PDB file of N, CA and C in Angstrom:
ATOM      1  N   MET A   1     -47.485   0.519 -66.647  1.00  0.00           N
ATOM      2  CA  MET A   1     -46.974   0.972 -67.924  1.00  0.00           C
ATOM      3  C   MET A   1     -45.641   1.696 -67.755  1.00  0.00           C
ATOM      4  N   LYS A   2     -45.616   2.698 -66.868  1.00  0.00           N
ATOM      5  CA  LYS A   2     -44.374   3.432 -66.645  1.00  0.00           C
ATOM      6  C   LYS A   2     -43.329   2.540 -65.972  1.00  0.00           C
ATOM      7  N   GLU A   3     -43.785   1.610 -65.138  1.00  0.00           N
ATOM      8  CA  GLU A   3     -42.855   0.688 -64.496  1.00  0.00           C
ATOM      9  C   GLU A   3     -42.144  -0.173 -65.536  1.00  0.00           C
ATOM     10  N   LYS A   4     -42.879  -0.606 -66.547  1.00  0.00           N
ATOM     11  CA  LYS A   4     -42.297  -1.408 -67.633  1.00  0.00           C
ATOM     12  C   LYS A   4     -41.282  -0.574 -68.409  1.00  0.00           C
ATOM     13  N   GLU A   5     -41.632   0.667 -68.698  1.00  0.00           N
ATOM     14  CA  GLU A   5     -40.722   1.554 -69.420  1.00  0.00           C
ATOM     15  C   GLU A   5     -39.461   1.803 -68.592  1.00  0.00           C
ATOM     16  N   LEU A   6     -39.623   1.999 -67.283  1.00  0.00           N
ATOM     17  CA  LEU A   6     -38.475   2.191 -66.396  1.00  0.00           C
ATOM     18  C   LEU A   6     -37.590   0.954 -66.405  1.00  0.00           C
ATOM     19  N   LYS A   7     -38.198  -0.210 -66.347  1.00  0.00           N
ATOM     20  CA  LYS A   7     -37.438  -1.460 -66.379  1.00  0.00           C
ATOM     21  C   LYS A   7     -36.645  -1.573 -67.683  1.00  0.00           C
ATOM     22  N   ASP A   8     -37.265  -1.219 -68.804  1.00  0.00           N
ATOM     23  CA  ASP A   8     -36.592  -1.290 -70.104  1.00  0.00           C
ATOM     24  C   ASP A   8     -35.418  -0.314 -70.191  1.00  0.00           C
ATOM     25  N   VAL A   9     -35.614   0.904 -69.700  1.00  0.00           N
ATOM     26  CA  VAL A   9     -34.543   1.906 -69.720  1.00  0.00           C
ATOM     27  C   VAL A   9     -33.382   1.448 -68.845  1.00  0.00           C
ATOM     28  N   THR A  10     -33.702   0.936 -67.661  1.00  0.00           N
ATOM     29  CA  THR A  10     -32.669   0.449 -66.752  1.00  0.00           C
ATOM     30  C   THR A  10     -31.898  -0.706 -67.382  1.00  0.00           C
ATOM     31  N   GLN A  11     -32.589  -1.599 -68.057  1.00  0.00           N
ATOM     32  CA  GLN A  11     -31.927  -2.716 -68.726  1.00  0.00           C
ATOM     33  C   GLN A  11     -31.009  -2.222 -69.840  1.00  0.00           C
ATOM     34  N   HIS A  12     -31.446  -1.220 -70.572  1.00  0.00           N
ATOM     35  CA  HIS A  12     -30.625  -0.653 -71.642  1.00  0.00           C
ATOM     36  C   HIS A  12     -29.338  -0.058 -71.070  1.00  0.00           C
ATOM     37  N   ILE A  13     -29.448   0.664 -69.956  1.00  0.00           N
ATOM     38  CA  ILE A  13     -28.270   1.223 -69.292  1.00  0.00           C
ATOM     39  C   ILE A  13     -27.348   0.097 -68.834  1.00  0.00           C
ATOM     40  N   ASN A  14     -27.913  -0.941 -68.242  1.00  0.00           N
ATOM     41  CA  ASN A  14     -27.111  -2.082 -67.793  1.00  0.00           C
ATOM     42  C   ASN A  14     -26.392  -2.750 -68.955  1.00  0.00           C
ATOM     43  N   ASP A  15     -27.077  -2.872 -70.094  1.00  0.00           N
ATOM     44  CA  ASP A  15     -26.460  -3.467 -71.281  1.00  0.00           C
ATOM     45  C   ASP A  15     -25.287  -2.623 -71.772  1.00  0.00           C
ATOM     46  N   LEU A  16     -25.461  -1.304 -71.762  1.00  0.00           N
ATOM     47  CA  LEU A  16     -24.364  -0.420 -72.160  1.00  0.00           C
ATOM     48  C   LEU A  16     -23.182  -0.560 -71.207  1.00  0.00           C
ATOM     49  N   PHE A  17     -23.467  -0.644 -69.914  1.00  0.00           N
ATOM     50  CA  PHE A  17     -22.406  -0.795 -68.924  1.00  0.00           C
ATOM     51  C   PHE A  17     -21.647  -2.101 -69.141  1.00  0.00           C
ATOM     52  N   THR A  18     -22.373  -3.162 -69.461  1.00  0.00           N
ATOM     53  CA  THR A  18     -21.741  -4.449 -69.752  1.00  0.00           C
ATOM     54  C   THR A  18     -20.819  -4.325 -70.959  1.00  0.00           C
ATOM     55  N   LYS A  19     -21.244  -3.570 -71.956  1.00  0.00           N
ATOM     56  CA  LYS A  19     -20.412  -3.368 -73.149  1.00  0.00           C
ATOM     57  C   LYS A  19     -19.126  -2.621 -72.810  1.00  0.00           C
ATOM     58  N   VAL A  20     -19.190  -1.682 -71.873  1.00  0.00           N
ATOM     59  CA  VAL A  20     -17.986  -0.971 -71.434  1.00  0.00           C
ATOM     60  C   VAL A  20     -17.037  -1.953 -70.760  1.00  0.00           C
ATOM     61  N   ILE A  21     -17.575  -2.769 -69.870  1.00  0.00           N
ATOM     62  CA  ILE A  21     -16.757  -3.735 -69.139  1.00  0.00           C
ATOM     63  C   ILE A  21     -16.069  -4.699 -70.098  1.00  0.00           C
ATOM     64  N   LYS A  22     -16.779  -5.125 -71.126  1.00  0.00           N
ATOM     65  CA  LYS A  22     -16.224  -6.073 -72.097  1.00  0.00           C
ATOM     66  C   LYS A  22     -15.351  -5.395 -73.150  1.00  0.00           C
ATOM     67  N   GLY A  23     -15.266  -4.076 -73.117  1.00  0.00           N
ATOM     68  CA  GLY A  23     -14.440  -3.348 -74.066  1.00  0.00           C
ATOM     69  C   GLY A  23     -15.069  -3.168 -75.434  1.00  0.00           C
ATOM     70  N   MET A  24     -16.365  -3.379 -75.528  1.00  0.00           N
ATOM     71  CA  MET A  24     -17.058  -3.246 -76.810  1.00  0.00           C
ATOM     72  C   MET A  24     -17.301  -1.778 -77.169  1.00  0.00           C
ATOM     73  N   ILE A  25     -17.416  -0.919 -76.153  1.00  0.00           N
ATOM     74  CA  ILE A  25     -17.525   0.522 -76.361  1.00  0.00           C
ATOM     75  C   ILE A  25     -16.611   1.208 -75.348  1.00  0.00           C
ATOM     76  N   THR A  26     -16.230   2.441 -75.657  1.00  0.00           N
ATOM     77  CA  THR A  26     -15.371   3.186 -74.735  1.00  0.00           C
ATOM     78  C   THR A  26     -16.213   3.848 -73.649  1.00  0.00           C
ATOM     79  N   GLU A  27     -15.509   4.319 -72.640  1.00  0.00           N
ATOM     80  CA  GLU A  27     -16.195   5.017 -71.554  1.00  0.00           C
ATOM     81  C   GLU A  27     -16.867   6.292 -72.071  1.00  0.00           C
ATOM     82  N   ALA A  28     -16.214   6.971 -73.009  1.00  0.00           N
ATOM     83  CA  ALA A  28     -16.790   8.186 -73.594  1.00  0.00           C
ATOM     84  C   ALA A  28     -18.065   7.859 -74.373  1.00  0.00           C
ATOM     85  N   GLU A  29     -18.039   6.764 -75.107  1.00  0.00           N
ATOM     86  CA  GLU A  29     -19.239   6.340 -75.840  1.00  0.00           C
ATOM     87  C   GLU A  29     -20.365   5.999 -74.871  1.00  0.00           C
ATOM     88  N   PHE A  30     -20.014   5.319 -73.785  1.00  0.00           N
ATOM     89  CA  PHE A  30     -21.010   4.984 -72.771  1.00  0.00           C
ATOM     90  C   PHE A  30     -21.658   6.251 -72.226  1.00  0.00           C
ATOM     91  N   THR A  31     -20.828   7.225 -71.898  1.00  0.00           N
ATOM     92  CA  THR A  31     -21.339   8.481 -71.344  1.00  0.00           C
ATOM     93  C   THR A  31     -22.281   9.157 -72.326  1.00  0.00           C
ATOM     94  N   GLU A  32     -21.869   9.200 -73.584  1.00  0.00           N
ATOM     95  CA  GLU A  32     -22.705   9.840 -74.605  1.00  0.00           C
ATOM     96  C   GLU A  32     -24.026   9.096 -74.798  1.00  0.00           C
ATOM     97  N   LEU A  33     -23.960   7.773 -74.856  1.00  0.00           N
ATOM     98  CA  LEU A  33     -25.158   6.968 -75.096  1.00  0.00           C
ATOM     99  C   LEU A  33     -26.091   6.920 -73.889  1.00  0.00           C
ATOM    100  N   SER A  34     -25.528   6.955 -72.701  1.00  0.00           N
ATOM    101  CA  SER A  34     -26.343   6.766 -71.500  1.00  0.00           C
ATOM    102  C   SER A  34     -26.895   8.064 -70.917  1.00  0.00           C
ATOM    103  N   ASP A  35     -26.375   9.207 -71.328  1.00  0.00           N
ATOM    104  CA  ASP A  35     -26.787  10.481 -70.736  1.00  0.00           C
ATOM    105  C   ASP A  35     -28.301  10.687 -70.801  1.00  0.00           C
ATOM    106  N   GLU A  36     -28.879  10.577 -71.974  1.00  0.00           N
ATOM    107  CA  GLU A  36     -30.330  10.762 -72.115  1.00  0.00           C
ATOM    108  C   GLU A  36     -31.109   9.656 -71.411  1.00  0.00           C
ATOM    109  N   LEU A  37     -30.541   8.452 -71.394  1.00  0.00           N
ATOM    110  CA  LEU A  37     -31.215   7.343 -70.709  1.00  0.00           C
ATOM    111  C   LEU A  37     -31.303   7.603 -69.208  1.00  0.00           C
ATOM    112  N   TYR A  38     -30.218   8.125 -68.616  1.00  0.00           N
ATOM    113  CA  TYR A  38     -30.245   8.449 -67.190  1.00  0.00           C
ATOM    114  C   TYR A  38     -31.283   9.530 -66.894  1.00  0.00           C
ATOM    115  N   LYS A  39     -31.374  10.528 -67.773  1.00  0.00           N
ATOM    116  CA  LYS A  39     -32.373  11.585 -67.581  1.00  0.00           C
ATOM    117  C   LYS A  39     -33.785  11.004 -67.657  1.00  0.00           C
ATOM    118  N   LYS A  40     -34.006  10.141 -68.629  1.00  0.00           N
ATOM    119  CA  LYS A  40     -35.325   9.515 -68.788  1.00  0.00           C
ATOM    120  C   LYS A  40     -35.646   8.642 -67.579  1.00  0.00           C
ATOM    121  N   GLN A  41     -34.644   7.902 -67.105  1.00  0.00           N
ATOM    122  CA  GLN A  41     -34.823   7.034 -65.946  1.00  0.00           C
ATOM    123  C   GLN A  41     -35.228   7.858 -64.718  1.00  0.00           C
ATOM    124  N   THR A  42     -34.564   8.976 -64.521  1.00  0.00           N
ATOM    125  CA  THR A  42     -34.870   9.840 -63.383  1.00  0.00           C
ATOM    126  C   THR A  42     -36.283  10.404 -63.483  1.00  0.00           C
ATOM    127  N   ARG A  43     -36.652  10.885 -64.678  1.00  0.00           N
ATOM    128  CA  ARG A  43     -38.013  11.415 -64.866  1.00  0.00           C
ATOM    129  C   ARG A  43     -39.060  10.346 -64.585  1.00  0.00           C
ATOM    130  N   LEU A  44     -38.820   9.137 -65.064  1.00  0.00           N
ATOM    131  CA  LEU A  44     -39.776   8.053 -64.838  1.00  0.00           C
ATOM    132  C   LEU A  44     -39.900   7.724 -63.356  1.00  0.00           C
ATOM    133  N   ARG A  45     -38.775   7.659 -62.660  1.00  0.00           N
ATOM    134  CA  ARG A  45     -38.814   7.363 -61.220  1.00  0.00           C
ATOM    135  C   ARG A  45     -39.617   8.412 -60.463  1.00  0.00           C
ATOM    136  N   TYR A  46     -39.351   9.686 -60.753  1.00  0.00           N
ATOM    137  CA  TYR A  46     -40.083  10.753 -60.073  1.00  0.00           C
ATOM    138  C   TYR A  46     -41.563  10.720 -60.417  1.00  0.00           C
ATOM    139  N   THR A  47     -41.886  10.459 -61.677  1.00  0.00           N
ATOM    140  CA  THR A  47     -43.285  10.395 -62.098  1.00  0.00           C
ATOM    141  C   THR A  47     -44.010   9.262 -61.389  1.00  0.00           C
ATOM    142  N   ILE A  48     -43.376   8.103 -61.318  1.00  0.00           N
ATOM    143  CA  ILE A  48     -43.980   6.947 -60.649  1.00  0.00           C
ATOM    144  C   ILE A  48     -44.211   7.252 -59.169  1.00  0.00           C
ATOM    145  N   GLU A  49     -43.217   7.829 -58.511  1.00  0.00           N
ATOM    146  CA  GLU A  49     -43.361   8.154 -57.089  1.00  0.00           C
ATOM    147  C   GLU A  49     -44.434   9.216 -56.867  1.00  0.00           C
ATOM    148  N   LEU A  50     -44.504  10.197 -57.759  1.00  0.00           N
ATOM    149  CA  LEU A  50     -45.536  11.226 -57.648  1.00  0.00           C
ATOM    150  C   LEU A  50     -46.924  10.613 -57.783  1.00  0.00           C
ATOM    151  N   GLU A  51     -47.094   9.752 -58.774  1.00  0.00           N
ATOM    152  CA  GLU A  51     -48.394   9.110 -58.977  1.00  0.00           C
ATOM    153  C   GLU A  51     -48.780   8.237 -57.786  1.00  0.00           C
ATOM    154  N   LYS A  52     -47.805   7.533 -57.219  1.00  0.00           N
ATOM    155  CA  LYS A  52     -48.088   6.717 -56.034  1.00  0.00           C
ATOM    156  C   LYS A  52     -48.508   7.604 -54.868  1.00  0.00           C
ATOM    157  N   GLY A  53     -47.817   8.729 -54.701  1.00  0.00           N
ATOM    158  CA  GLY A  53     -48.146   9.653 -53.620  1.00  0.00           C
ATOM    159  C   GLY A  53     -49.529  10.250 -53.779  1.00  0.00           C
ATOM    160  N   LEU A  54     -49.866  10.639 -55.003  1.00  0.00           N
ATOM    161  CA  LEU A  54     -51.196  11.201 -55.256  1.00  0.00           C
ATOM    162  C   LEU A  54     -52.278  10.155 -55.030  1.00  0.00           C
ATOM    163  N   HIS A  55     -52.024   8.940 -55.469  1.00  0.00           N
ATOM    164  CA  HIS A  55     -52.981   7.848 -55.272  1.00  0.00           C
ATOM    165  C   HIS A  55     -53.181   7.600 -53.774  1.00  0.00           C
ATOM    166  N   HIS A  56     -52.090   7.554 -53.042  1.00  0.00           N
ATOM    167  CA  HIS A  56     -52.159   7.330 -51.597  1.00  0.00           C
ATOM    168  C   HIS A  56     -52.942   8.458 -50.924  1.00  0.00           C
ATOM    169  N   ARG A  57     -52.669   9.683 -51.332  1.00  0.00           N
ATOM    170  CA  ARG A  57     -53.341  10.840 -50.744  1.00  0.00           C
ATOM    171  C   ARG A  57     -54.848  10.815 -51.009  1.00  0.00           C
ATOM    172  N   GLU A  58     -55.224  10.442 -52.234  1.00  0.00           N
ATOM    173  CA  GLU A  58     -56.642  10.392 -52.594  1.00  0.00           C
ATOM    174  C   GLU A  58     -57.388   9.295 -51.833  1.00  0.00           C
ATOM    175  N   ASN A  59     -56.730   8.178 -51.602  1.00  0.00           N
ATOM    176  CA  ASN A  59     -57.400   7.031 -50.999  1.00  0.00           C
ATOM    177  C   ASN A  59     -57.357   7.003 -49.477  1.00  0.00           C
ATOM    178  N   TYR A  60     -56.468   7.767 -48.860  1.00  0.00           N
ATOM    179  CA  TYR A  60     -56.313   7.656 -47.409  1.00  0.00           C
ATOM    180  C   TYR A  60     -56.466   8.988 -46.689  1.00  0.00           C
ATOM    181  N   GLN A  61     -57.285   9.876 -47.224  1.00  0.00           N
ATOM    182  CA  GLN A  61     -57.510  11.163 -46.545  1.00  0.00           C
ATOM    183  C   GLN A  61     -58.584  11.041 -45.512  1.00  0.00           C
TER     184      GLN A  61
END
C-alpha cells in the first residue's frame, strides 16, 4: 500500500520535472509544487524502511 503511494508521489514529481524541462512551468513553480511532495516522499521511504526493519527483527530474532 505505502509502496504504491510512494510510486505515485515519485511519478508526480517526475511529471512536474518534465514540465519544467518542456517550459510548461517555471523553476519557481516546480519548487513550490514539489516541496510538499518531496517531504511526503521522504516520510514514505522512512516509514517503509522502518516497517521492513521491524518485520525483519520480529521474524529473525
